[in-house]
Coordinates of C-alpha atoms in Angstrom, one line a residue:
Chain A
M1 CA 49.8 118.6 140.3
R2 CA 49.7 119.4 136.5
I3 CA 47.3 122.1 135.3
S4 CA 46.5 123.4 131.8
V5 CA 45.5 127.0 131.3
I6 CA 43.6 127.8 128.1
G7 CA 44.0 131.4 127.2
L8 CA 47.1 133.2 128.5
G9 CA 45.8 136.7 128.8
L10 CA 45.0 138.8 131.8
I11 CA 42.9 136.3 133.6
G12 CA 44.7 133.0 132.7
G13 CA 48.1 134.6 133.1
S14 CA 47.3 136.1 136.5
I15 CA 45.9 132.8 137.8
A16 CA 48.9 130.9 136.6
K17 CA 51.3 133.4 138.3
D18 CA 49.5 133.1 141.7
L19 CA 49.1 129.3 141.6
R20 CA 52.8 128.8 140.8
R21 CA 53.9 131.2 143.6
E22 CA 51.6 129.5 146.1
A23 CA 52.9 126.1 145.0
F24 CA 49.4 124.9 144.1
C25 CA 50.8 123.0 141.2
N26 CA 54.3 122.1 139.9
H27 CA 53.7 122.1 136.2
I28 CA 51.6 124.5 134.1
I29 CA 50.8 123.8 130.5
G30 CA 49.8 126.8 128.4
I31 CA 47.4 126.8 125.5
D32 CA 46.6 129.8 123.4
S33 CA 45.2 130.2 119.8
S34 CA 47.7 133.1 119.3
E35 CA 51.2 131.8 118.9
D36 CA 52.5 135.3 119.9
N37 CA 50.6 135.2 123.2
A38 CA 51.8 131.6 123.9
N39 CA 55.4 132.5 123.2
K40 CA 55.2 135.6 125.3
A41 CA 53.7 133.7 128.3
L42 CA 56.5 131.1 128.0
E43 CA 59.1 133.9 127.9
L44 CA 57.6 135.6 130.9
G45 CA 57.8 132.3 132.8
I46 CA 54.0 132.2 133.2
V47 CA 53.8 128.6 131.9
D48 CA 56.3 125.7 131.7
E49 CA 55.4 124.5 128.2
I50 CA 53.1 125.3 125.3
S51 CA 50.8 122.7 123.9
S52 CA 47.9 122.2 121.5
L53 CA 44.4 122.1 122.8
D54 CA 43.8 118.3 122.6
S55 CA 47.1 117.1 123.8
G56 CA 47.3 119.8 126.4
V57 CA 44.2 118.8 128.2
S58 CA 44.6 115.1 127.8
N59 CA 47.1 114.6 130.6
C60 CA 46.5 117.0 133.5
D61 CA 44.6 117.2 136.8
L62 CA 42.9 120.5 136.2
V63 CA 42.0 122.5 133.1
I64 CA 41.3 126.2 133.6
I65 CA 39.5 127.9 130.6
A66 CA 40.1 131.7 130.5
I67 CA 39.0 132.8 127.0
P68 CA 36.1 134.8 125.5
V69 CA 32.8 133.2 126.4
N70 CA 31.9 132.4 122.7
H71 CA 35.1 130.4 122.4
T72 CA 34.5 128.5 125.6
L73 CA 31.0 127.7 124.3
A74 CA 32.7 126.3 121.1
I75 CA 35.4 124.2 122.7
L76 CA 34.1 123.0 126.1
P77 CA 32.5 119.8 124.7
R78 CA 35.7 118.9 122.9
I79 CA 37.7 119.5 126.1
L80 CA 35.4 117.2 128.0
D81 CA 35.8 114.6 125.2
N82 CA 39.5 114.7 125.6
I83 CA 40.2 114.7 129.3
K84 CA 40.9 111.7 131.6
D85 CA 37.9 110.7 133.8
T86 CA 39.6 112.1 136.8
T87 CA 40.4 115.6 135.4
T88 CA 38.5 118.7 136.7
V89 CA 37.6 121.4 134.1
T90 CA 36.6 124.9 135.1
D91 CA 36.0 128.1 133.2
M92 CA 36.4 131.7 134.3
G93 CA 33.9 133.4 131.9
S94 CA 31.5 136.2 132.8
T95 CA 28.4 134.4 131.6
K96 CA 27.3 130.9 132.5
Q97 CA 23.8 129.9 131.4
T98 CA 24.6 129.3 127.7
I99 CA 27.8 127.4 128.5
V100 CA 26.1 125.2 131.1
E101 CA 23.3 124.5 128.6
T102 CA 25.8 123.4 125.9
V103 CA 27.2 120.5 128.0
K104 CA 24.2 119.6 130.1
N105 CA 24.0 116.1 128.5
H106 CA 27.7 115.5 128.2
K107 CA 28.9 112.3 129.9
R108 CA 31.5 114.2 131.7
R109 CA 29.3 117.1 132.8
A110 CA 30.1 116.3 136.5
N111 CA 33.8 117.0 135.8
Y112 CA 33.0 120.6 134.8
V113 CA 32.7 123.3 137.4
P114 CA 31.3 126.6 136.0
A115 CA 32.9 129.5 137.8
H116 CA 33.5 133.2 137.6
P117 CA 36.1 135.1 139.6
M118 CA 34.9 138.7 140.0
S119 CA 38.1 140.6 139.2
G120 CA 40.0 142.0 136.3
T121 CA 41.5 145.2 134.8
E122 CA 40.8 146.9 131.5
N123 CA 44.1 145.5 130.1
S124 CA 44.6 142.3 128.1
G125 CA 47.3 139.9 127.0
P126 CA 50.0 138.0 128.9
E127 CA 51.9 141.2 129.8
A128 CA 48.8 142.4 131.6
A129 CA 48.9 139.4 133.9
E130 CA 49.5 140.4 137.5
E131 CA 50.0 138.7 140.9
G132 CA 47.3 139.2 143.5
L133 CA 44.6 140.2 141.0
F134 CA 42.0 138.0 142.8
K135 CA 43.0 138.5 146.4
N136 CA 40.0 139.3 148.7
R137 CA 37.6 139.2 145.7
I138 CA 34.6 136.9 145.3
A139 CA 34.5 133.8 143.1
I140 CA 31.2 132.5 142.0
I141 CA 30.6 128.7 141.5
C142 CA 27.4 127.9 139.7
D143 CA 25.0 125.0 139.9
H144 CA 27.4 123.2 142.2
K145 CA 25.1 120.1 142.6
E146 CA 25.7 119.3 138.9
S147 CA 29.4 118.7 139.5
S148 CA 31.0 115.9 141.5
V149 CA 32.2 116.7 144.9
Q150 CA 35.9 116.1 144.2
H151 CA 35.8 118.5 141.2
I152 CA 34.0 121.2 143.3
A153 CA 36.6 120.6 146.0
L154 CA 39.5 121.1 143.7
V155 CA 38.1 124.4 142.2
E156 CA 37.3 125.7 145.7
K157 CA 40.9 124.9 146.8
M158 CA 42.2 126.8 143.7
F159 CA 40.1 129.9 144.6
Q160 CA 41.3 129.7 148.2
Y161 CA 44.9 129.6 146.9
L162 CA 44.1 132.8 144.9
G163 CA 42.8 134.4 148.2
M164 CA 39.2 134.5 147.1
S165 CA 35.9 134.1 148.9
I166 CA 33.4 131.8 147.3
A167 CA 29.7 132.4 146.6
Y168 CA 27.4 129.6 145.3
M169 CA 24.5 130.3 143.1
S170 CA 22.6 129.1 140.1
S171 CA 23.9 130.1 136.7
A172 CA 20.7 132.2 136.2
E173 CA 21.4 134.1 139.4
Q174 CA 25.0 134.7 138.4
D175 CA 24.0 135.9 134.9
L176 CA 21.4 138.3 136.3
S177 CA 23.6 139.6 139.0
T178 CA 26.7 140.2 136.8
A179 CA 24.4 141.8 134.2
F180 CA 23.8 144.6 136.8
V181 CA 27.2 144.7 138.5
S182 CA 29.5 144.2 135.6
H183 CA 27.9 144.1 132.2
L184 CA 25.8 147.2 132.6
P185 CA 28.7 149.3 133.9
H186 CA 30.7 148.3 130.9
A187 CA 27.9 149.2 128.4
A188 CA 27.4 152.5 130.3
S189 CA 31.1 153.3 130.0
Y190 CA 31.3 152.4 126.3
A191 CA 28.4 154.7 125.6
L192 CA 29.9 157.5 127.7
A193 CA 33.2 157.2 125.8
N194 CA 31.4 157.3 122.5
A195 CA 29.1 160.2 123.4
V196 CA 32.1 162.3 124.5
Q197 CA 34.1 161.4 121.4
S198 CA 31.2 162.3 119.1
K199 CA 31.5 166.0 120.1
E200 CA 33.2 168.2 117.6
N201 CA 35.3 170.1 120.1
Q202 CA 37.1 167.0 121.4
E203 CA 40.4 168.7 121.9
I204 CA 39.0 171.0 124.6
I205 CA 37.1 168.2 126.2
F206 CA 40.1 165.9 126.5
D207 CA 42.3 168.6 127.8
L208 CA 39.8 169.0 130.6
A209 CA 39.5 165.3 131.5
S210 CA 39.9 165.0 135.2
G211 CA 40.1 162.1 137.6
G212 CA 36.3 161.8 137.7
F213 CA 36.0 161.4 133.9
R214 CA 38.9 158.9 133.8
S215 CA 37.2 156.8 136.5
A216 CA 33.8 156.8 134.7
V217 CA 35.3 155.7 131.4
R218 CA 37.9 153.3 132.7
L219 CA 35.8 150.2 131.7
A220 CA 35.5 151.6 128.2
K221 CA 39.0 150.5 127.5
S222 CA 38.0 146.8 127.7
S223 CA 38.3 144.8 124.5
P224 CA 35.5 143.9 122.0
Q225 CA 36.9 140.4 121.7
M226 CA 36.0 139.7 125.3
W227 CA 33.0 141.9 125.7
A228 CA 30.8 141.6 122.5
P229 CA 30.3 137.9 123.2
I230 CA 29.4 138.5 126.9
F231 CA 26.6 140.9 125.8
T232 CA 25.4 138.4 123.3
E233 CA 25.5 135.4 125.6
N234 CA 23.8 137.3 128.4
K235 CA 21.4 139.2 126.2
T236 CA 18.2 138.7 128.2
Y237 CA 19.6 140.0 131.5
V238 CA 21.8 142.7 129.9
L239 CA 18.8 144.1 128.1
E240 CA 16.8 144.1 131.3
A241 CA 19.6 145.9 133.1
L242 CA 20.1 148.4 130.3
D243 CA 16.3 149.2 130.2
V244 CA 16.3 149.9 133.9
Y245 CA 19.3 152.1 133.5
I246 CA 17.9 154.0 130.6
K247 CA 14.7 154.5 132.6
H248 CA 16.6 156.0 135.5
L249 CA 18.6 158.2 133.1
K250 CA 15.5 159.6 131.4
S251 CA 13.8 160.3 134.6
F252 CA 16.8 162.2 135.9
R253 CA 17.0 164.0 132.5
D254 CA 13.3 165.1 132.9
D255 CA 14.0 166.3 136.5
I256 CA 16.7 168.5 135.1
A257 CA 14.5 169.8 132.3
K258 CA 11.8 170.7 134.8
E259 CA 14.4 172.1 137.2
D260 CA 12.8 169.8 139.8
A261 CA 15.3 170.3 142.6
T262 CA 13.3 168.0 145.0
D263 CA 13.4 165.0 142.7
M264 CA 17.0 165.7 141.8
Y265 CA 18.0 165.8 145.5
R266 CA 16.0 162.5 146.0
S267 CA 17.8 160.7 143.1
I268 CA 21.2 161.9 144.0
S269 CA 20.7 161.2 147.7
N270 CA 19.6 157.7 146.9
A271 CA 22.6 157.2 144.5
N272 CA 24.9 158.4 147.4
K273 CA 23.9 155.4 149.4
I274 CA 26.2 153.4 147.2
R275 CA 29.0 154.8 149.3
E276 CA 28.0 153.0 152.5
V277 CA 27.0 149.9 150.7
L278 CA 30.4 149.6 149.1
D279 CA 32.4 150.8 152.0
N280 CA 30.7 148.2 154.2
K281 CA 31.7 145.4 151.9
N282 CA 35.4 145.4 151.1
P283 CA 36.9 146.3 154.5
L284 CA 35.0 143.3 155.9
L285 CA 36.7 141.0 153.4
I286 CA 40.1 142.5 153.8
K287 CA 40.0 142.8 157.6
D288 CA 38.8 139.3 158.5
E289 CA 40.8 137.4 155.9
Q290 CA 38.3 134.7 156.4
K291 CA 36.6 133.2 153.5
I292 CA 32.9 134.1 153.4
I293 CA 31.1 131.3 151.8
K294 CA 27.5 132.1 150.9
L295 CA 24.8 130.1 149.4
Y296 CA 22.3 132.2 147.6
T297 CA 18.9 130.6 147.3
R298 CA 16.8 133.1 145.4
K299 CA 14.9 131.6 142.6
I300 CA 14.8 133.4 139.2
Chain B
M1 CA 48.9 189.0 151.0
R2 CA 45.5 188.5 152.7
I3 CA 43.0 186.2 151.1
S4 CA 39.4 185.2 152.0
V5 CA 38.1 181.8 151.2
I6 CA 34.3 181.5 151.1
G7 CA 33.3 177.8 151.5
L8 CA 35.7 175.7 153.6
G9 CA 34.9 172.3 152.0
L10 CA 36.9 170.1 149.7
I11 CA 37.8 172.7 147.1
G12 CA 38.2 175.8 149.4
G13 CA 40.0 173.8 152.0
S14 CA 42.4 172.2 149.5
I15 CA 43.2 175.6 147.9
A16 CA 43.9 177.2 151.3
K17 CA 46.2 174.3 152.3
D18 CA 48.3 174.6 149.2
L19 CA 48.4 178.4 149.1
R20 CA 49.6 178.5 152.7
R21 CA 52.3 175.8 152.1
E22 CA 53.6 177.6 149.0
A23 CA 53.6 180.9 150.9
F24 CA 51.3 182.5 148.3
C25 CA 49.7 184.4 151.2
N26 CA 50.3 185.1 154.9
H27 CA 46.8 185.4 156.2
I28 CA 43.7 183.4 155.3
I29 CA 40.3 184.5 156.4
G30 CA 37.7 181.7 156.3
I31 CA 34.0 182.2 155.7
D32 CA 31.4 179.4 155.8
S33 CA 27.6 179.4 156.4
S34 CA 28.1 176.3 158.5
E35 CA 29.5 177.2 161.9
D36 CA 30.6 173.6 162.3
N37 CA 32.6 173.7 159.1
A38 CA 34.1 177.0 160.0
N39 CA 35.3 175.8 163.4
K40 CA 36.6 172.6 162.0
A41 CA 38.6 174.5 159.4
L42 CA 40.1 176.7 162.1
E43 CA 40.9 173.7 164.2
L44 CA 42.6 172.0 161.3
G45 CA 44.7 175.1 160.7
I46 CA 43.3 175.6 157.2
V47 CA 42.4 179.2 158.0
D48 CA 43.8 181.8 160.4
E49 CA 40.5 183.4 161.4
I50 CA 36.8 183.0 160.8
S51 CA 34.7 186.0 159.7
S52 CA 31.3 186.9 158.5
L53 CA 30.8 187.4 154.7
D54 CA 30.7 191.2 154.5
S55 CA 33.5 192.0 156.9
G56 CA 35.6 189.0 155.7
V57 CA 35.7 190.3 152.1
S58 CA 36.0 194.0 152.9
N59 CA 39.7 194.0 153.7
C60 CA 41.6 191.5 151.6
D61 CA 43.5 191.2 148.3
L62 CA 41.8 188.2 146.9
V63 CA 38.4 186.5 147.5
I64 CA 38.1 182.9 146.5
I65 CA 34.5 181.6 146.3
A66 CA 34.2 177.8 146.6
I67 CA 30.5 177.1 147.3
P68 CA 27.6 175.5 145.4
V69 CA 27.0 177.4 142.2
N70 CA 23.4 178.5 143.2
H71 CA 24.9 180.2 146.3
T72 CA 27.6 181.9 144.3
L73 CA 24.9 183.2 142.0
A74 CA 23.1 184.6 145.1
I75 CA 26.1 186.3 146.9
L76 CA 28.5 187.4 144.2
P77 CA 26.9 190.8 143.6
R78 CA 27.0 191.5 147.4
I79 CA 30.6 190.5 147.5
L80 CA 31.5 192.9 144.7
D81 CA 29.5 195.6 146.5
N82 CA 31.6 195.1 149.7
I83 CA 35.2 194.7 148.4
K84 CA 37.9 197.4 148.0
D85 CA 38.4 198.7 144.5
T86 CA 41.7 196.8 144.3
T87 CA 40.4 193.4 145.5
T88 CA 40.3 190.5 143.1
V89 CA 37.4 188.1 143.3
T90 CA 37.3 184.6 141.7
D91 CA 35.0 181.6 141.9
M92 CA 35.7 177.9 141.5
G93 CA 32.3 176.8 140.4
S94 CA 31.6 174.2 137.7
T95 CA 29.2 176.4 135.7
K96 CA 29.9 179.9 134.5
Q97 CA 27.3 181.4 132.1
T98 CA 24.5 182.1 134.6
I99 CA 27.0 183.6 137.1
V100 CA 28.7 185.8 134.6
E101 CA 25.3 187.0 133.4
T102 CA 24.3 188.0 137.0
V103 CA 27.2 190.5 137.4
K104 CA 27.6 191.7 133.8
N105 CA 26.5 195.2 134.6
H106 CA 28.1 195.4 138.1
K107 CA 30.5 198.4 138.4
R108 CA 33.2 196.0 139.7
R109 CA 32.7 193.3 137.0
A110 CA 36.4 193.8 136.0
N111 CA 37.5 192.7 139.5
Y112 CA 35.8 189.3 139.0
V113 CA 37.6 186.4 137.3
P114 CA 35.3 183.5 136.5
A115 CA 37.3 180.3 136.9
H116 CA 37.0 176.5 137.2
P117 CA 39.8 174.3 138.5
M118 CA 39.2 170.8 137.0
S119 CA 39.8 168.6 140.0
G120 CA 38.0 167.1 142.9
T121 CA 37.1 164.0 144.7
E122 CA 33.7 162.5 145.7
N123 CA 34.2 163.7 149.3
S124 CA 33.2 167.0 150.9
G125 CA 33.7 169.1 154.0
P126 CA 37.0 170.6 155.5
E127 CA 38.2 167.1 156.5
A128 CA 38.2 166.1 152.9
A129 CA 40.6 168.9 152.0
E130 CA 43.9 167.6 150.7
E131 CA 47.2 169.0 149.6
G132 CA 48.2 168.7 145.9
L133 CA 44.6 168.2 144.8
F134 CA 45.1 170.5 141.8
K135 CA 48.7 169.6 140.8
N136 CA 49.0 169.0 137.0
R137 CA 45.3 169.6 136.4
I138 CA 43.8 172.2 134.2
A139 CA 42.2 175.5 135.4
I140 CA 39.8 177.3 133.2
I141 CA 39.6 181.1 133.1
C142 CA 36.5 182.4 131.3
D143 CA 35.9 185.5 129.3
H144 CA 39.2 186.9 130.3
K145 CA 38.8 190.1 128.4
E146 CA 36.0 191.2 130.7
S147 CA 38.4 191.2 133.7
S148 CA 41.2 193.8 134.3
V149 CA 44.7 192.6 133.6
Q150 CA 45.9 192.8 137.2
H151 CA 43.0 190.6 138.4
I152 CA 43.6 188.1 135.7
A153 CA 47.3 188.1 136.6
L154 CA 46.6 187.4 140.3
V155 CA 44.3 184.5 139.6
E156 CA 46.8 183.1 137.0
K157 CA 49.5 183.3 139.7
M158 CA 47.3 181.5 142.2
F159 CA 46.7 178.6 139.8
Q160 CA 50.4 178.4 139.1
Y161 CA 51.1 178.2 142.8
L162 CA 48.5 175.3 142.9
G163 CA 50.6 173.6 140.1
M164 CA 47.9 174.0 137.4
S165 CA 47.9 174.7 133.7
I166 CA 45.5 177.3 132.5
A167 CA 43.0 177.2 129.6
Y168 CA 41.2 180.3 128.5
M169 CA 37.7 180.1 126.9
S170 CA 34.4 181.7 126.8
S171 CA 31.9 180.8 129.6
A172 CA 29.7 179.2 126.9
E173 CA 32.6 176.9 125.8
Q174 CA 33.4 176.0 129.4
D175 CA 29.8 175.2 130.2
L176 CA 29.4 173.0 127.1
S177 CA 32.8 171.2 127.6
T178 CA 32.2 170.5 131.3
A179 CA 28.7 169.3 130.5
F180 CA 30.3 166.5 128.5
V181 CA 33.5 165.8 130.5
S182 CA 32.1 166.3 134.0
H183 CA 28.4 166.8 134.4
L184 CA 27.4 163.9 132.1
P185 CA 29.6 161.4 133.8
H186 CA 28.1 162.4 137.1
A187 CA 24.5 162.0 135.8
A188 CA 25.5 158.6 134.3
S189 CA 27.0 157.5 137.5
Y190 CA 24.0 158.5 139.6
A191 CA 21.7 156.6 137.3
L192 CA 23.9 153.6 137.5
A193 CA 23.9 153.6 141.3
N194 CA 20.2 154.0 141.3
A195 CA 19.6 151.3 138.7
V196 CA 21.6 148.7 140.6
Q197 CA 20.1 149.7 143.9
S198 CA 16.6 149.2 142.4
K199 CA 17.2 145.5 142.0
E200 CA 15.6 143.2 144.5
N201 CA 18.6 140.9 145.0
Q202 CA 20.8 143.7 146.1
E203 CA 22.7 141.7 148.6
I204 CA 24.1 139.4 146.0
I205 CA 24.9 142.3 143.7
F206 CA 26.9 144.2 146.2
D207 CA 28.8 141.1 147.4
L208 CA 29.9 140.8 143.8
A209 CA 30.9 144.4 143.3
S210 CA 34.4 144.4 141.9
G211 CA 36.9 147.2 141.1
G212 CA 35.2 147.9 137.8
F213 CA 31.9 148.6 139.4
R214 CA 33.5 150.7 142.1
S215 CA 35.2 152.8 139.4
A216 CA 32.0 153.3 137.4
V217 CA 29.9 154.4 140.4
R218 CA 32.6 156.5 142.1
L219 CA 31.1 159.8 141.0
A220 CA 27.7 158.7 142.4
K221 CA 29.0 159.5 145.9
S222 CA 29.1 163.3 145.1
S223 CA 26.6 165.4 147.1
P224 CA 23.3 166.7 146.0
Q225 CA 24.1 170.1 147.6
M226 CA 26.8 170.7 145.1
W227 CA 25.4 168.8 142.1
A228 CA 21.7 169.6 141.8
P229 CA 22.5 173.3 141.3
I230 CA 25.1 172.5 138.7
F231 CA 22.6 170.5 136.6
T232 CA 20.1 173.3 136.9
E233 CA 22.5 176.1 136.1
N234 CA 23.9 174.3 133.1
K235 CA 20.6 172.8 132.0
T236 CA 20.8 173.5 128.3
Y237 CA 24.2 171.8 127.7
V238 CA 23.6 169.0 130.3
L239 CA 20.4 168.0 128.4
E240 CA 22.3 168.1 125.1
A241 CA 25.0 165.8 126.6
L242 CA 22.5 163.5 128.2
D243 CA 20.5 163.2 125.0
V244 CA 23.6 162.3 123.0
Y245 CA 24.5 159.7 125.7
I246 CA 21.0 158.2 125.8
K247 CA 21.1 157.9 122.0
H248 CA 24.4 156.0 122.1
L249 CA 23.1 153.7 124.9
K250 CA 19.9 152.9 123.0
S251 CA 21.8 152.2 119.8
F252 CA 24.1 149.8 121.7
R253 CA 21.1 148.2 123.4
D254 CA 19.6 147.6 119.9
D255 CA 22.8 146.1 118.7
I256 CA 22.7 143.6 121.6
A257 CA 19.0 142.9 121.0
K258 CA 19.8 142.1 117.3
E259 CA 23.0 140.2 118.3
D260 CA 24.7 142.5 115.8
A261 CA 28.3 141.6 116.5
T262 CA 29.7 143.8 113.7
D263 CA 28.1 147.0 115.2
M264 CA 29.0 146.0 118.7
Y265 CA 32.6 145.5 117.7
R266 CA 32.5 148.9 116.0
S267 CA 31.0 150.7 119.0
I268 CA 33.4 149.0 121.5
S269 CA 36.5 149.6 119.3
N270 CA 35.5 153.3 119.0
A271 CA 35.0 153.5 122.8
N272 CA 38.4 151.9 123.3
K273 CA 40.1 154.9 121.6
I274 CA 39.5 156.8 124.8
R275 CA 42.5 154.9 126.2
E276 CA 45.0 156.6 123.8
V277 CA 43.3 159.9 124.0
L278 CA 43.6 160.0 127.8
D279 CA 47.0 158.3 127.9
N280 CA 48.4 160.9 125.6
K281 CA 47.2 163.7 127.8
N282 CA 48.3 163.3 131.4
P283 CA 51.9 162.1 130.9
L284 CA 52.5 165.1 128.8
L285 CA 51.5 167.4 131.6
I286 CA 53.3 165.4 134.3
K287 CA 56.5 165.0 132.3
D288 CA 57.0 168.5 131.1
E289 CA 56.0 170.3 134.3
Q290 CA 55.5 173.3 132.1
K291 CA 52.3 175.1 132.1
I292 CA 50.4 174.7 128.9
I293 CA 48.4 177.8 128.3
K294 CA 45.8 177.4 125.6
L295 CA 43.5 179.9 124.2
Y296 CA 40.4 178.2 122.6
T297 CA 38.8 180.2 119.9
R298 CA 35.9 178.0 118.8
K299 CA 32.6 179.9 118.7
I300 CA 29.5 178.4 120.2

C-alpha cells in the first residue's frame, strides 16, 4: 500500500515510523511546506520520497494529514479534489467541527475520515518523531456515518497497527471533550509559565523549580503554530472550559482568603479523586491489550 | 549520631532512608502521631525505634520535623523546650514565616534551622518514602544568621549527605518564591482536576486522558492534610500568585474570544521560554555534581 503523509513533524513522523515498522504500507510519500523538514524526514528514513501536495496525494491509497488545524482547514478541499475515487483521507487534528463543516458538501466527503489520536509530546519537527507514541492510547473517529465503510475500515486498521483503541463520537462531542482534557490543560499551563516568568525575582524561582513545577508547566512548551489555531477553531468549547476553570480557581482563592479550611479540604479531596479515575484507566488498556471500542451517544 | 525524625511520611521517611544508607547517623528515633504509620516505618526498617514526642527529642543530636506546617507551628516551641542545649532542630515545611515568628523569642531559637528541601512526589505515608528523592535538588535554609553556626553546619551537612545544593534566603523570600514555584502550581492543578470532574460527560473525558493531561493534574493528587495548611500559612503570597495567574488566564481567554492570533502567539511564545529556562537549570546541577551555594540578597 502507498500512503502520503502531509506534515512530517512529531505526529506525522511518528505515525510513518510505526506504520513502516509494522509493514502496514510499503511506500511512504512525504509532503511538507518546509523544505528543511521534508529533507530531514527523508534523511532520517521516515519517508521514501518527497512530493508536492497535488502530485503527492494523486496516486496513493491513504492520505494522512498531520498539520496545524488552520492549514488542514485550508487544504482539505483541494486534497479531496485531487485524490482518486478510491483514496481514503484522514486528518489527525485536535479540533473537528470546523474542518468537517468545510467539506460537508464536497463530492468526496465520504472518502474523508475525521480522526484524532490522543497522544503527543511537547516537542515538534521530524527529529521529535518517536516509535510507539500512540501505543495503548485512544484514537477518536468522528461522525463515522458520514464516511464510507471501506474508508472507515482502513483508518481503523491504521489505528490498530499503531496499537490504539478507538472511540467513536460526533465531532461536537470530540471538540467539547478535548476542550476539557487537552485544550484547557494547555491554556492553564501557558498561563502558569507566563505568571511565573512575570515575577521579578525569576532567578530564585527557577533555581527552586522542582519536579512538580516541571510537570505542571510541561505543556507550556508546546508551539504557538499548532496551538493558537486549535484555540481559535474550538473557541466556543475552549471558552466554556476556561470559564469553568477560572470559576473553580476563584472559589479556591476565596477559600484561602477566608482561611476556610473546611472548603479547602473539600476542594482538595475532590481534586484528589483524579488519582483513582486515572489509575483505573490506563492499566486496563495496558493489561488487556484488547482494543476497547466505544460508541458514545451523548447529544450535545 | 542519634537523630529523631518527627513525621514518618514521604519526606521524613525518605530522609531517614538516605541518611542511614550514607551512614550520616547510627540511630534513628521515629515519632509519628499515627500509630499505624509509626509501626509501618519500624517494620520497613526506616527507623530503629519508636518514641513519644517529648522523650524522643530529649536525647538526640538532631531533630528533623517533617509534618504538615500547622502541626510544626503547634509543636516547635515544645520541642525547643525539651531538647538538650546542644541539639539541632530543623523542619522541612513548605512555609517559613509563620513558623519562624512563633519561636522568635524562644531561648533556644539559635538551635533551630528553618529549612525546605524542594522535592517530593504526590504520594504520602511511610510506604511512599524513597531513596534518592532529594538528589540534585535544592534545599533552602532561611534566616541563617538567626541560628548558631554549629547548628547551621549540621543541617548543611545533612543536606549534602542527601545530595542537595543549598540556597540561603530570608523566610519572606522563601515564602514568596515557593508561592509561585510550588503553591500556585498545586492550586492550579487542584482547580483543573475539579473543573474537569465537574463536567457531566466525565466518562468520555477520562477515557481520552492522555499523557499531557496526566502531567497537568499530577499535583492534584497531593493530600489536603499537607496542603490546606500551606495555603493558609502562606496566604498573602499565595493570593498574590493566584491573582497574577488568574490575570494571565483571563487575558488569554479574551485573546481567544477575540480570535486575536497575534496576542495568542505572543503569550504562547513567551510561555515557551520556560523550556530553555528549565533545561538550563537541571543539567547544570546533574553534570557538575558540585553543590551550588547561593546567597540571595533581594529584599522583600
